[in-house]
């Protein structure tokens, strides 16, 4: 227990890094996911094929394997960026595939009439998607998007094995120093994640209520 | 796809989209070629990097690793289903004594990163469970909790009239659960359970963190020795993609079949509430 209390600042610093990983990767993944979803419903077959291939590759590969390719592999290609940046790249590319599918399911749930009305007043595909479909689709997709954001927080723990000193790595480090305090350290770290997850879930359910599209 | 966001294309649009298509193809091909060139120039995909995969002993090691990966996934899923059934029943119980602890267990194990669970179990009980056992137990706790929520959703997705009718002819709650709701719920849940198998199979890769004897740990030994993480990663990725893509397709086919029969179905996309499994 003492080990937990004494090292609280260090644990909190670990969680700060977890949140930074989450924030950076979350933003990039969401943007990339929206673009990919747009590609997957586009009228150009090649765009659709590229989007589908991306999703199938990144969704079916274990995140650890992607970490090996990008975090361990990029330096061999002469890409000299920090562990943190490489972890963000990996998490973003992986998460974007799931974001894409969530947004696409949202797009599919928007009524056909919305797109037809937009077309009938002369909107192009891009305009229809940007101004009419996506705003509604993303609102509908809030629950699945929220679970993807939550999964991202938990997935960021994998970075611990690749030299990013986030919360789980801090737990591992502190365990090595205080092996007898395993369970207090575990419960303390676990509770940190539980709190983050519940805060995110709470935000999502409030957003869902506030932004619900009335049909 | 249920919505069409664009009209049937006229001749000019067809030409324009053809041009976009060609440009995208060229762009993608250029990107892939550039990456391949960089990989080649930095000696990541040259013959030397592939060398370990010409050694029969190493190939056999990788195959064995994937065998253990699949075995871990099968064991973990079997245990998770048992865990899920018990805790879903707990959450649906009328007695608060059973319900509240079940809620705590399920919510806790869903919210904690699997990596942290694997580490804690290995560090705490590793002497008894071994590396492989620690991985399987952690997978059981996590996937079991997710499945518990799937099962609960499945039971709740059976139309209410079914249980009302059963109660009306004098069945007790256990009878309603076992003879009326569960058989129908299993059909509804099947696609979601198969998707969870994909998640479990991917998550076995995390055994790498405690060097448990499965495919990704074997891969780590290879790329640490030969300095070829990209080639090793590609080999692992291709096998995982092949297995998982097949499983996902099966889930989709089952889902489509249920829908055509006009039955309710839980989506296969990982879209459970808080703590969903991705």
CSV table of C-alpha atoms in Angstrom, one decimal:
chain,number,residue,atom,x,y,z
A,1,UNK,CA,0.0,0.0,0.0
A,2,UNK,CA,2.9,2.4,0.9
A,3,UNK,CA,4.4,1.7,-2.5
A,4,UNK,CA,1.2,2.8,-4.1
A,5,UNK,CA,0.9,6.0,-2.1
A,6,UNK,CA,4.5,7.0,-2.3
A,7,UNK,CA,4.6,6.6,-6.0
A,8,UNK,CA,1.3,8.2,-6.7
A,9,UNK,CA,2.9,11.2,-8.6
A,10,UNK,CA,4.8,8.8,-10.8
A,11,UNK,CA,1.6,6.8,-11.5
A,12,UNK,CA,-0.3,10.0,-12.4
A,13,UNK,CA,2.5,11.0,-14.8
A,14,UNK,CA,2.1,7.6,-16.4
A,15,UNK,CA,-1.6,8.2,-16.8
A,16,UNK,CA,-0.9,11.7,-18.2
A,17,UNK,CA,1.1,10.0,-21.0
A,18,UNK,CA,-1.7,7.4,-21.5
A,19,UNK,CA,-4.1,10.3,-22.0
A,20,UNK,CA,-1.6,12.1,-24.4
A,21,UNK,CA,-1.4,8.9,-26.4
A,22,UNK,CA,-5.1,8.6,-26.4
A,23,UNK,CA,-5.7,12.2,-27.4
A,24,UNK,CA,-3.3,12.3,-30.2
A,25,UNK,CA,-4.2,8.9,-31.6
A,26,UNK,CA,-7.9,9.5,-31.1
A,27,UNK,CA,-7.9,12.7,-33.1
A,28,UNK,CA,-5.8,11.3,-36.0
A,29,UNK,CA,-7.8,8.0,-36.1
A,30,UNK,CA,-11.1,9.8,-36.1
A,31,UNK,CA,-10.1,12.1,-39.0
A,32,UNK,CA,-8.6,9.2,-41.0
A,33,UNK,CA,-11.6,7.0,-40.2
A,34,UNK,CA,-14.0,9.6,-41.6
A,35,UNK,CA,-12.0,9.9,-44.8
A,36,UNK,CA,-11.9,6.1,-45.1
A,37,UNK,CA,-15.6,5.9,-44.5
A,38,UNK,CA,-16.1,8.5,-47.2
A,39,UNK,CA,-14.0,6.4,-49.6
A,40,UNK,CA,-16.0,3.3,-48.8
A,41,UNK,CA,-19.3,4.9,-49.9
A,42,UNK,CA,-17.8,6.9,-52.8
A,43,UNK,CA,-19.0,6.4,-56.4
A,44,UNK,CA,-15.5,5.6,-57.7
A,45,UNK,CA,-14.9,1.8,-57.4
A,46,UNK,CA,-11.2,2.1,-57.0
A,47,UNK,CA,-11.6,4.4,-53.9
A,48,UNK,CA,-14.0,1.8,-52.4
A,49,UNK,CA,-11.5,-1.0,-53.1
A,50,UNK,CA,-8.7,0.9,-51.4
A,51,UNK,CA,-10.8,1.7,-48.4
A,52,UNK,CA,-12.0,-1.9,-48.0
A,53,UNK,CA,-8.5,-3.3,-48.4
A,54,UNK,CA,-7.2,-0.9,-45.7
A,55,UNK,CA,-9.9,-1.8,-43.3
A,56,UNK,CA,-9.5,-5.6,-43.8
A,57,UNK,CA,-5.8,-5.4,-43.4
A,58,UNK,CA,-5.7,-3.2,-40.3
A,59,UNK,CA,-8.7,-4.7,-38.6
A,60,UNK,CA,-7.6,-8.3,-38.8
A,61,UNK,CA,-4.0,-7.8,-37.7
A,62,UNK,CA,-3.2,-8.0,-34.0
A,63,UNK,CA,-2.2,-4.6,-32.7
A,64,UNK,CA,1.0,-6.1,-31.3
A,65,UNK,CA,2.1,-7.2,-34.8
A,66,UNK,CA,1.4,-3.6,-36.0
A,67,UNK,CA,3.6,-2.3,-33.2
A,68,UNK,CA,6.3,-4.7,-34.3
A,69,UNK,CA,6.2,-3.4,-37.8
A,70,UNK,CA,6.0,0.3,-37.0
A,71,UNK,CA,7.6,0.8,-33.7
A,72,UNK,CA,10.4,-1.7,-34.1
A,73,UNK,CA,10.5,-1.5,-37.9
A,74,UNK,CA,10.4,2.3,-38.8
A,75,UNK,CA,13.9,3.1,-37.4
A,76,UNK,CA,15.3,0.5,-39.9
A,77,UNK,CA,13.8,2.6,-42.7
A,78,UNK,CA,15.6,5.7,-41.4
A,79,UNK,CA,12.5,7.2,-39.9
A,80,UNK,CA,13.9,8.7,-36.7
A,81,UNK,CA,10.9,9.7,-34.6
A,82,UNK,CA,10.3,9.1,-30.9
A,83,UNK,CA,8.8,6.0,-29.4
A,84,UNK,CA,5.8,8.1,-28.5
A,85,UNK,CA,5.3,9.3,-32.1
A,86,UNK,CA,5.6,5.8,-33.4
A,87,UNK,CA,3.1,4.5,-30.9
A,88,UNK,CA,0.7,7.2,-31.9
A,89,UNK,CA,1.1,6.3,-35.6
A,90,UNK,CA,0.5,2.6,-34.9
A,91,UNK,CA,-2.5,3.2,-32.6
A,92,UNK,CA,-4.0,5.7,-35.1
A,93,UNK,CA,-3.7,3.4,-38.2
A,94,UNK,CA,-5.2,0.5,-36.3
A,95,UNK,CA,-8.1,2.5,-34.7
A,96,UNK,CA,-8.9,4.3,-37.9
A,97,UNK,CA,-10.1,1.0,-39.4
A,98,UNK,CA,-12.6,0.6,-36.6
A,99,UNK,CA,-13.7,4.2,-36.7
A,100,UNK,CA,-14.3,3.9,-40.5
A,101,UNK,CA,-16.6,0.9,-39.9
A,102,UNK,CA,-18.5,2.7,-37.1
A,103,UNK,CA,-19.0,5.8,-39.3
A,104,UNK,CA,-20.0,3.7,-42.3
A,105,UNK,CA,-22.7,1.9,-40.2
A,106,UNK,CA,-23.8,5.4,-39.2
A,107,UNK,CA,-24.0,6.5,-42.9
A,108,UNK,CA,-26.0,3.4,-43.7
A,109,UNK,CA,-28.5,4.3,-41.0
A,110,UNK,CA,-29.2,7.8,-42.5
A,111,UNK,CA,-32.4,7.7,-44.4
A,112,UNK,CA,-32.2,7.5,-48.2
A,113,UNK,CA,-34.5,10.5,-48.6
A,114,UNK,CA,-31.8,12.7,-47.0
A,115,UNK,CA,-29.3,11.9,-49.8
A,116,UNK,CA,-32.0,12.1,-52.5
A,117,UNK,CA,-33.2,15.5,-51.3
A,118,UNK,CA,-29.6,16.7,-51.3
A,119,UNK,CA,-29.0,15.4,-54.8
A,120,UNK,CA,-32.3,16.9,-56.1
A,121,UNK,CA,-31.2,20.4,-55.1
A,122,UNK,CA,-28.0,19.8,-57.0
A,123,UNK,CA,-25.5,18.8,-54.3
A,124,UNK,CA,-22.5,16.9,-55.6
A,125,UNK,CA,-21.4,13.7,-53.8
A,126,UNK,CA,-18.8,15.5,-51.7
A,127,UNK,CA,-21.3,18.2,-50.7
A,128,UNK,CA,-24.0,15.6,-49.9
A,129,UNK,CA,-21.6,13.7,-47.7
A,130,UNK,CA,-20.1,16.7,-45.9
A,131,UNK,CA,-23.1,18.8,-45.3
A,132,UNK,CA,-26.0,16.3,-45.1
A,133,UNK,CA,-24.9,12.7,-44.4
A,134,UNK,CA,-21.8,12.8,-42.2
A,135,UNK,CA,-23.2,15.2,-39.5
A,136,UNK,CA,-26.2,12.9,-39.0
A,137,UNK,CA,-24.1,9.7,-39.4
A,138,UNK,CA,-21.6,10.6,-36.7
A,139,UNK,CA,-24.4,11.5,-34.3
A,140,UNK,CA,-26.0,8.1,-34.8
A,141,UNK,CA,-22.6,6.4,-34.5
A,142,UNK,CA,-21.8,7.9,-31.1
A,143,UNK,CA,-22.2,4.7,-29.1
A,144,UNK,CA,-20.0,2.5,-31.3
A,145,UNK,CA,-17.5,5.4,-31.7
A,146,UNK,CA,-17.4,5.7,-27.9
A,147,UNK,CA,-16.5,2.0,-27.5
A,148,UNK,CA,-13.8,2.4,-30.0
A,149,UNK,CA,-12.3,5.4,-28.1
A,150,UNK,CA,-12.5,3.4,-24.9
A,151,UNK,CA,-10.8,0.5,-26.6
A,152,UNK,CA,-8.1,2.9,-27.7
A,153,UNK,CA,-7.4,3.9,-24.1
A,154,UNK,CA,-7.0,0.2,-23.2
A,155,UNK,CA,-5.0,-0.6,-26.3
A,156,UNK,CA,-2.5,2.2,-25.5
A,157,UNK,CA,-1.3,0.0,-22.7
A,158,UNK,CA,0.4,-2.2,-25.4
A,159,UNK,CA,2.9,0.7,-25.8
A,160,UNK,CA,4.3,-0.4,-22.5
A,161,UNK,CA,6.3,-3.2,-24.2
A,162,UNK,CA,7.7,-0.7,-26.7
A,163,UNK,CA,9.4,1.8,-24.4
A,164,UNK,CA,6.6,4.3,-23.8
A,165,UNK,CA,6.4,5.1,-20.1
A,166,UNK,CA,2.6,5.2,-19.8
A,167,UNK,CA,0.5,3.9,-17.0
A,168,UNK,CA,1.0,0.2,-17.5
A,169,UNK,CA,4.8,0.6,-18.0
A,170,UNK,CA,4.9,2.6,-14.8
A,171,UNK,CA,3.0,-0.3,-13.0
A,172,UNK,CA,5.6,-2.7,-14.4
A,173,UNK,CA,8.5,-0.5,-13.3
A,174,UNK,CA,7.1,0.0,-9.8
A,175,UNK,CA,6.5,-3.7,-9.5
A,176,UNK,CA,10.1,-4.5,-10.2
A,177,UNK,CA,11.1,-2.1,-7.4
A,178,UNK,CA,8.4,-3.3,-4.9
A,179,UNK,CA,7.6,-6.9,-5.8
A,180,UNK,CA,5.6,-7.3,-2.5
A,181,UNK,CA,3.2,-4.5,-3.5
A,182,UNK,CA,1.9,-6.2,-6.6
A,183,UNK,CA,-1.8,-6.1,-5.8
A,184,UNK,CA,-2.0,-2.6,-4.4
A,185,UNK,CA,-0.1,-1.4,-7.5
A,186,UNK,CA,-2.4,-3.4,-9.8
A,187,UNK,CA,-5.6,-2.2,-8.2
A,188,UNK,CA,-4.4,1.4,-8.2
A,189,UNK,CA,-3.4,1.3,-11.9
A,190,UNK,CA,-6.6,-0.6,-12.8
A,191,UNK,CA,-8.8,1.9,-11.0
A,192,UNK,CA,-7.1,4.7,-13.0
A,193,UNK,CA,-8.2,2.9,-16.2
A,194,UNK,CA,-11.7,2.2,-14.8
A,195,UNK,CA,-12.1,5.9,-14.0
A,196,UNK,CA,-11.0,7.0,-17.5
A,197,UNK,CA,-13.4,4.4,-19.1
A,198,UNK,CA,-16.3,5.5,-17.0
A,199,UNK,CA,-15.7,9.2,-17.7
A,200,UNK,CA,-15.6,8.5,-21.5
A,201,UNK,CA,-18.7,6.3,-21.3
A,202,UNK,CA,-20.5,9.1,-19.3
A,203,UNK,CA,-19.5,11.8,-21.9
A,204,UNK,CA,-20.7,9.5,-24.7
A,205,UNK,CA,-24.1,8.9,-23.2
A,206,UNK,CA,-24.6,12.6,-22.5
A,207,UNK,CA,-23.5,13.5,-26.1
A,208,UNK,CA,-25.8,10.7,-27.4
A,209,UNK,CA,-28.8,12.3,-25.6
A,210,UNK,CA,-28.0,15.8,-26.6
A,211,UNK,CA,-27.2,15.2,-30.2
A,212,UNK,CA,-29.8,12.5,-30.9
A,213,UNK,CA,-31.2,12.8,-34.4
A,214,UNK,CA,-35.0,12.8,-34.3
A,215,UNK,CA,-36.4,10.6,-37.0
B,1,UNK,CA,-24.9,-1.1,-48.7
B,2,UNK,CA,-28.4,0.1,-48.0
B,3,UNK,CA,-28.1,3.7,-49.0
B,4,UNK,CA,-26.9,5.1,-52.3
B,5,UNK,CA,-25.4,8.5,-52.0
B,6,UNK,CA,-25.0,9.1,-55.7
B,7,UNK,CA,-27.2,8.9,-58.8
B,8,UNK,CA,-26.9,6.5,-61.6
B,9,UNK,CA,-24.0,8.1,-63.5
B,10,UNK,CA,-24.4,9.7,-66.9
B,11,UNK,CA,-21.7,9.6,-69.6
B,12,UNK,CA,-19.7,12.6,-68.3
B,13,UNK,CA,-19.8,11.4,-64.7
B,14,UNK,CA,-18.6,8.0,-65.8
B,15,UNK,CA,-15.6,9.5,-67.6
B,16,UNK,CA,-14.8,11.7,-64.6
B,17,UNK,CA,-15.0,8.8,-62.2
B,18,UNK,CA,-12.9,6.8,-64.5
B,19,UNK,CA,-10.3,9.5,-64.3
B,20,UNK,CA,-10.5,9.6,-60.5
B,21,UNK,CA,-10.2,5.8,-60.5
B,22,UNK,CA,-7.0,5.9,-62.6
B,23,UNK,CA,-5.5,8.7,-60.5
B,24,UNK,CA,-6.3,6.8,-57.3
B,25,UNK,CA,-4.8,3.6,-58.7
B,26,UNK,CA,-1.6,5.5,-59.8
B,27,UNK,CA,-1.4,7.3,-56.4
B,28,UNK,CA,-1.8,4.0,-54.4
B,29,UNK,CA,0.6,2.1,-56.7
B,30,UNK,CA,3.1,4.9,-56.3
B,31,UNK,CA,2.8,4.9,-52.5
B,32,UNK,CA,3.2,1.1,-52.3
B,33,UNK,CA,6.1,1.3,-54.7
B,34,UNK,CA,7.8,4.0,-52.7
B,35,UNK,CA,7.4,2.0,-49.4
B,36,UNK,CA,8.7,-1.1,-51.1
B,37,UNK,CA,11.7,0.9,-52.5
B,38,UNK,CA,12.4,2.3,-49.0
B,39,UNK,CA,12.2,-1.2,-47.6
B,40,UNK,CA,14.5,-2.5,-50.2
B,41,UNK,CA,17.0,0.3,-50.0
B,42,UNK,CA,17.2,-0.1,-46.2
B,43,UNK,CA,17.7,-3.9,-46.7
B,44,UNK,CA,14.5,-4.8,-45.0
B,45,UNK,CA,13.0,-7.0,-47.7
B,46,UNK,CA,16.1,-8.2,-49.4
B,47,UNK,CA,17.0,-11.9,-49.5
B,48,UNK,CA,18.9,-11.7,-46.2
B,49,UNK,CA,15.8,-10.5,-44.3
B,50,UNK,CA,13.8,-13.4,-45.6
B,51,UNK,CA,16.6,-15.8,-44.9
B,52,UNK,CA,15.2,-17.1,-41.5
B,53,UNK,CA,12.0,-18.1,-43.3
B,54,UNK,CA,13.9,-20.4,-45.5
B,55,UNK,CA,15.3,-22.3,-42.5
B,56,UNK,CA,12.9,-25.3,-42.0
B,57,UNK,CA,13.5,-25.2,-38.3
B,58,UNK,CA,12.3,-21.6,-38.0
B,59,UNK,CA,9.4,-22.2,-40.3
B,60,UNK,CA,8.4,-25.2,-38.1
B,61,UNK,CA,8.8,-22.9,-35.0
B,62,UNK,CA,6.4,-20.4,-36.5
B,63,UNK,CA,3.9,-23.0,-37.4
B,64,UNK,CA,4.1,-24.5,-33.9
B,65,UNK,CA,3.7,-20.9,-32.5
B,66,UNK,CA,0.5,-20.5,-34.6
B,67,UNK,CA,-0.7,-23.9,-33.3
B,68,UNK,CA,-0.3,-22.7,-29.8
B,69,UNK,CA,-1.9,-19.4,-30.7
B,70,UNK,CA,-5.0,-21.2,-32.0
B,71,UNK,CA,-5.1,-23.5,-29.1
B,72,UNK,CA,-4.9,-20.6,-26.7
B,73,UNK,CA,-7.7,-18.9,-28.5
B,74,UNK,CA,-9.9,-22.0,-28.4
B,75,UNK,CA,-9.2,-22.6,-24.7
B,76,UNK,CA,-9.8,-19.0,-23.9
B,77,UNK,CA,-13.1,-18.8,-25.9
B,78,UNK,CA,-14.4,-22.1,-24.2
B,79,UNK,CA,-13.6,-20.7,-20.8
B,80,UNK,CA,-14.9,-17.3,-21.6
B,81,UNK,CA,-18.3,-18.7,-22.7
B,82,UNK,CA,-18.6,-20.5,-19.4
B,83,UNK,CA,-17.5,-17.4,-17.5
B,84,UNK,CA,-19.9,-15.3,-19.6
B,85,UNK,CA,-22.9,-17.6,-19.0
B,86,UNK,CA,-22.3,-17.6,-15.2
B,87,UNK,CA,-22.0,-13.8,-15.0
B,88,UNK,CA,-24.8,-13.0,-17.5
B,89,UNK,CA,-27.0,-15.3,-15.4
B,90,UNK,CA,-25.8,-13.4,-12.3
B,91,UNK,CA,-26.6,-10.0,-13.9
B,92,UNK,CA,-30.1,-11.2,-14.9
B,93,UNK,CA,-30.8,-12.6,-11.4
B,94,UNK,CA,-33.6,-11.1,-9.3
B,95,UNK,CA,-31.4,-11.4,-6.2
B,96,UNK,CA,-29.3,-8.3,-5.6
B,97,UNK,CA,-26.8,-10.5,-3.7
B,98,UNK,CA,-26.0,-12.2,-7.0
B,99,UNK,CA,-26.6,-9.2,-9.3
B,100,UNK,CA,-24.4,-6.6,-7.8
B,101,UNK,CA,-21.1,-8.6,-7.5
B,102,UNK,CA,-21.7,-9.8,-11.1
B,103,UNK,CA,-22.0,-6.2,-12.3
B,104,UNK,CA,-18.8,-5.2,-10.5
B,105,UNK,CA,-16.8,-8.2,-11.9
B,106,UNK,CA,-18.0,-7.6,-15.4
B,107,UNK,CA,-17.5,-3.9,-15.5
B,108,UNK,CA,-14.1,-4.1,-13.9
B,109,UNK,CA,-12.7,-6.7,-16.2
B,110,UNK,CA,-14.1,-5.0,-19.2
B,111,UNK,CA,-12.5,-1.6,-18.3
B,112,UNK,CA,-9.0,-2.8,-17.4
B,113,UNK,CA,-6.5,-3.2,-20.3
B,114,UNK,CA,-5.7,-6.8,-21.1
B,115,UNK,CA,-2.0,-6.1,-21.0
B,116,UNK,CA,-2.3,-5.0,-17.4
B,117,UNK,CA,-4.3,-8.1,-16.6
B,118,UNK,CA,-1.8,-10.4,-18.2
B,119,UNK,CA,1.1,-8.8,-16.5
B,120,UNK,CA,-0.6,-8.9,-13.1
B,121,UNK,CA,-1.7,-12.5,-13.3
B,122,UNK,CA,1.7,-13.6,-14.6
B,123,UNK,CA,3.6,-11.6,-11.9
B,124,UNK,CA,1.2,-12.8,-9.2
B,125,UNK,CA,0.4,-16.4,-10.0
B,126,UNK,CA,3.0,-17.1,-12.8
B,127,UNK,CA,4.6,-19.9,-10.7
B,128,UNK,CA,1.4,-21.9,-10.7
B,129,UNK,CA,-0.1,-20.9,-14.0
B,130,UNK,CA,3.0,-20.6,-16.2
B,131,UNK,CA,3.2,-18.1,-19.0
B,132,UNK,CA,0.7,-19.8,-21.3
B,133,UNK,CA,-1.8,-20.3,-18.4
B,134,UNK,CA,-1.5,-16.7,-17.3
B,135,UNK,CA,-2.4,-15.6,-20.9
B,136,UNK,CA,-5.4,-17.9,-21.1
B,137,UNK,CA,-6.7,-16.9,-17.7
B,138,UNK,CA,-6.4,-13.2,-18.5
B,139,UNK,CA,-8.2,-13.8,-21.9
B,140,UNK,CA,-10.9,-15.7,-20.1
B,141,UNK,CA,-11.6,-12.8,-17.6
B,142,UNK,CA,-11.6,-10.2,-20.3
B,143,UNK,CA,-13.5,-12.0,-23.1
B,144,UNK,CA,-15.8,-13.6,-20.6
B,145,UNK,CA,-16.9,-10.2,-19.3
B,146,UNK,CA,-17.5,-9.0,-22.8
B,147,UNK,CA,-19.4,-12.2,-23.6
B,148,UNK,CA,-21.5,-11.8,-20.4
B,149,UNK,CA,-22.7,-8.5,-21.8
B,150,UNK,CA,-23.4,-10.1,-25.2
B,151,UNK,CA,-25.4,-12.9,-23.6
B,152,UNK,CA,-27.4,-10.4,-21.6
B,153,UNK,CA,-28.1,-8.4,-24.7
B,154,UNK,CA,-29.1,-11.6,-26.5
B,155,UNK,CA,-31.5,-12.6,-23.8
B,156,UNK,CA,-33.0,-9.1,-23.8
B,157,UNK,CA,-33.3,-9.1,-27.6
B,158,UNK,CA,-35.8,-12.0,-27.5
B,159,UNK,CA,-39.2,-10.3,-28.0
B,160,UNK,CA,-41.0,-9.7,-24.7
B,161,UNK,CA,-44.1,-11.6,-25.7
B,162,UNK,CA,-42.1,-14.9,-25.5
B,163,UNK,CA,-41.4,-14.7,-21.8
B,164,UNK,CA,-44.8,-13.2,-21.1
B,165,UNK,CA,-46.5,-16.1,-22.8
B,166,UNK,CA,-44.3,-18.6,-20.9
B,167,UNK,CA,-45.1,-16.9,-17.5
B,168,UNK,CA,-48.8,-16.9,-18.5
B,169,UNK,CA,-48.8,-20.7,-18.8
B,170,UNK,CA,-47.3,-21.0,-15.4
B,171,UNK,CA,-43.6,-21.5,-16.0
B,172,UNK,CA,-41.1,-20.4,-13.4
B,173,UNK,CA,-38.2,-18.0,-14.1
B,174,UNK,CA,-35.6,-20.7,-14.5
B,175,UNK,CA,-37.9,-22.6,-16.9
B,176,UNK,CA,-38.5,-19.5,-18.9
B,177,UNK,CA,-34.8,-18.8,-19.1
B,178,UNK,CA,-33.7,-22.3,-20.0
B,179,UNK,CA,-36.6,-23.5,-22.3
B,180,UNK,CA,-37.8,-20.3,-23.9
B,181,UNK,CA,-35.2,-17.5,-23.9
B,182,UNK,CA,-31.8,-19.2,-24.1
B,183,UNK,CA,-32.5,-21.3,-27.3
B,184,UNK,CA,-33.7,-18.2,-29.1
B,185,UNK,CA,-31.0,-16.0,-27.7
B,186,UNK,CA,-28.2,-18.4,-28.9
B,187,UNK,CA,-29.3,-17.9,-32.5
B,188,UNK,CA,-29.3,-14.2,-32.1
B,189,UNK,CA,-25.9,-14.1,-30.5
B,190,UNK,CA,-24.0,-16.5,-32.7
B,191,UNK,CA,-22.6,-13.9,-35.1
B,192,UNK,CA,-21.5,-11.7,-32.2
B,193,UNK,CA,-19.8,-14.7,-30.5
B,194,UNK,CA,-17.8,-15.5,-33.7
B,195,UNK,CA,-16.7,-11.9,-33.9
B,196,UNK,CA,-15.5,-12.2,-30.3
B,197,UNK,CA,-13.5,-15.2,-31.3
B,198,UNK,CA,-11.6,-12.9,-33.8
B,199,UNK,CA,-11.0,-10.5,-30.9
B,200,UNK,CA,-9.7,-13.3,-28.7
B,201,UNK,CA,-7.5,-14.7,-31.4
B,202,UNK,CA,-6.0,-11.3,-32.0
B,203,UNK,CA,-5.5,-10.7,-28.3
B,204,UNK,CA,-3.5,-14.0,-27.9
B,205,UNK,CA,-0.8,-11.9,-29.6
B,206,UNK,CA,-0.4,-10.0,-26.3
B,207,UNK,CA,1.2,-13.2,-24.8
B,208,UNK,CA,4.3,-11.6,-26.4
B,209,UNK,CA,4.4,-9.3,-23.4
B,210,UNK,CA,5.2,-12.1,-21.0
B,211,UNK,CA,7.0,-14.2,-23.7
B,212,UNK,CA,4.3,-16.9,-23.6
B,213,UNK,CA,5.0,-19.5,-26.3
B,214,UNK,CA,2.8,-18.4,-29.2
B,215,UNK,CA,3.3,-17.1,-32.7
B,216,UNK,CA,4.2,-13.4,-31.9
B,217,UNK,CA,6.7,-14.4,-29.2
B,218,UNK,CA,8.3,-16.8,-31.8
B,219,UNK,CA,8.3,-13.8,-34.1
B,220,UNK,CA,10.1,-11.6,-31.6
B,221,UNK,CA,12.9,-14.2,-31.2
B,222,UNK,CA,13.3,-14.2,-35.0
B,223,UNK,CA,13.4,-10.4,-35.5
B,224,UNK,CA,15.6,-9.9,-32.4
B,225,UNK,CA,18.1,-12.4,-33.9
B,226,UNK,CA,17.9,-11.3,-37.5
B,227,UNK,CA,17.0,-7.6,-37.2
B,228,UNK,CA,14.1,-7.9,-39.6
B,229,UNK,CA,11.0,-6.8,-37.7
B,230,UNK,CA,9.2,-5.7,-40.9
B,231,UNK,CA,9.5,-9.0,-42.7
B,232,UNK,CA,8.6,-10.9,-39.6
B,233,UNK,CA,5.7,-8.6,-38.9
B,234,UNK,CA,4.4,-9.1,-42.4
B,235,UNK,CA,4.6,-12.9,-42.2
B,236,UNK,CA,2.7,-12.9,-38.9
B,237,UNK,CA,0.2,-10.3,-40.2
B,238,UNK,CA,-0.6,-12.3,-43.3
B,239,UNK,CA,-1.4,-15.5,-41.4
B,240,UNK,CA,-3.6,-13.6,-38.8
B,241,UNK,CA,-5.4,-11.7,-41.6
B,242,UNK,CA,-6.2,-15.0,-43.4
B,243,UNK,CA,-7.6,-16.6,-40.3
B,244,UNK,CA,-9.5,-13.6,-39.0
B,245,UNK,CA,-10.9,-12.5,-42.3
B,246,UNK,CA,-12.3,-16.0,-42.8
B,247,UNK,CA,-13.9,-15.9,-39.3
B,248,UNK,CA,-15.4,-12.5,-39.9
B,249,UNK,CA,-16.9,-13.6,-43.2
B,250,UNK,CA,-18.5,-16.6,-41.5
B,251,UNK,CA,-20.0,-14.2,-38.9
B,252,UNK,CA,-21.3,-12.0,-41.7
B,253,UNK,CA,-22.9,-14.9,-43.6
B,254,UNK,CA,-24.6,-16.1,-40.4
B,255,UNK,CA,-25.8,-12.6,-39.7
B,256,UNK,CA,-27.2,-12.2,-43.2
B,257,UNK,CA,-28.9,-15.6,-43.0
B,258,UNK,CA,-30.6,-14.6,-39.7
B,259,UNK,CA,-31.7,-11.3,-41.1
B,260,UNK,CA,-33.2,-12.9,-44.2
B,261,UNK,CA,-35.2,-15.2,-42.0
B,262,UNK,CA,-36.5,-12.1,-40.3
B,263,UNK,CA,-35.0,-12.8,-36.9
B,264,UNK,CA,-33.5,-10.3,-34.6
B,265,UNK,CA,-29.7,-10.4,-34.6
B,266,UNK,CA,-26.9,-8.8,-32.6
B,267,UNK,CA,-24.5,-6.9,-34.8
B,268,UNK,CA,-21.1,-8.5,-35.4
B,269,UNK,CA,-19.4,-5.1,-35.3
B,270,UNK,CA,-17.7,-4.6,-31.9
B,271,UNK,CA,-20.2,-2.1,-30.7
B,272,UNK,CA,-21.1,-3.2,-27.2
B,273,UNK,CA,-21.6,-0.4,-24.7
B,274,UNK,CA,-18.8,1.0,-22.5
B,275,UNK,CA,-15.6,-1.1,-22.7
B,276,UNK,CA,-16.5,-2.6,-26.0
B,277,UNK,CA,-14.1,-5.1,-27.4
B,278,UNK,CA,-11.9,-3.9,-30.3
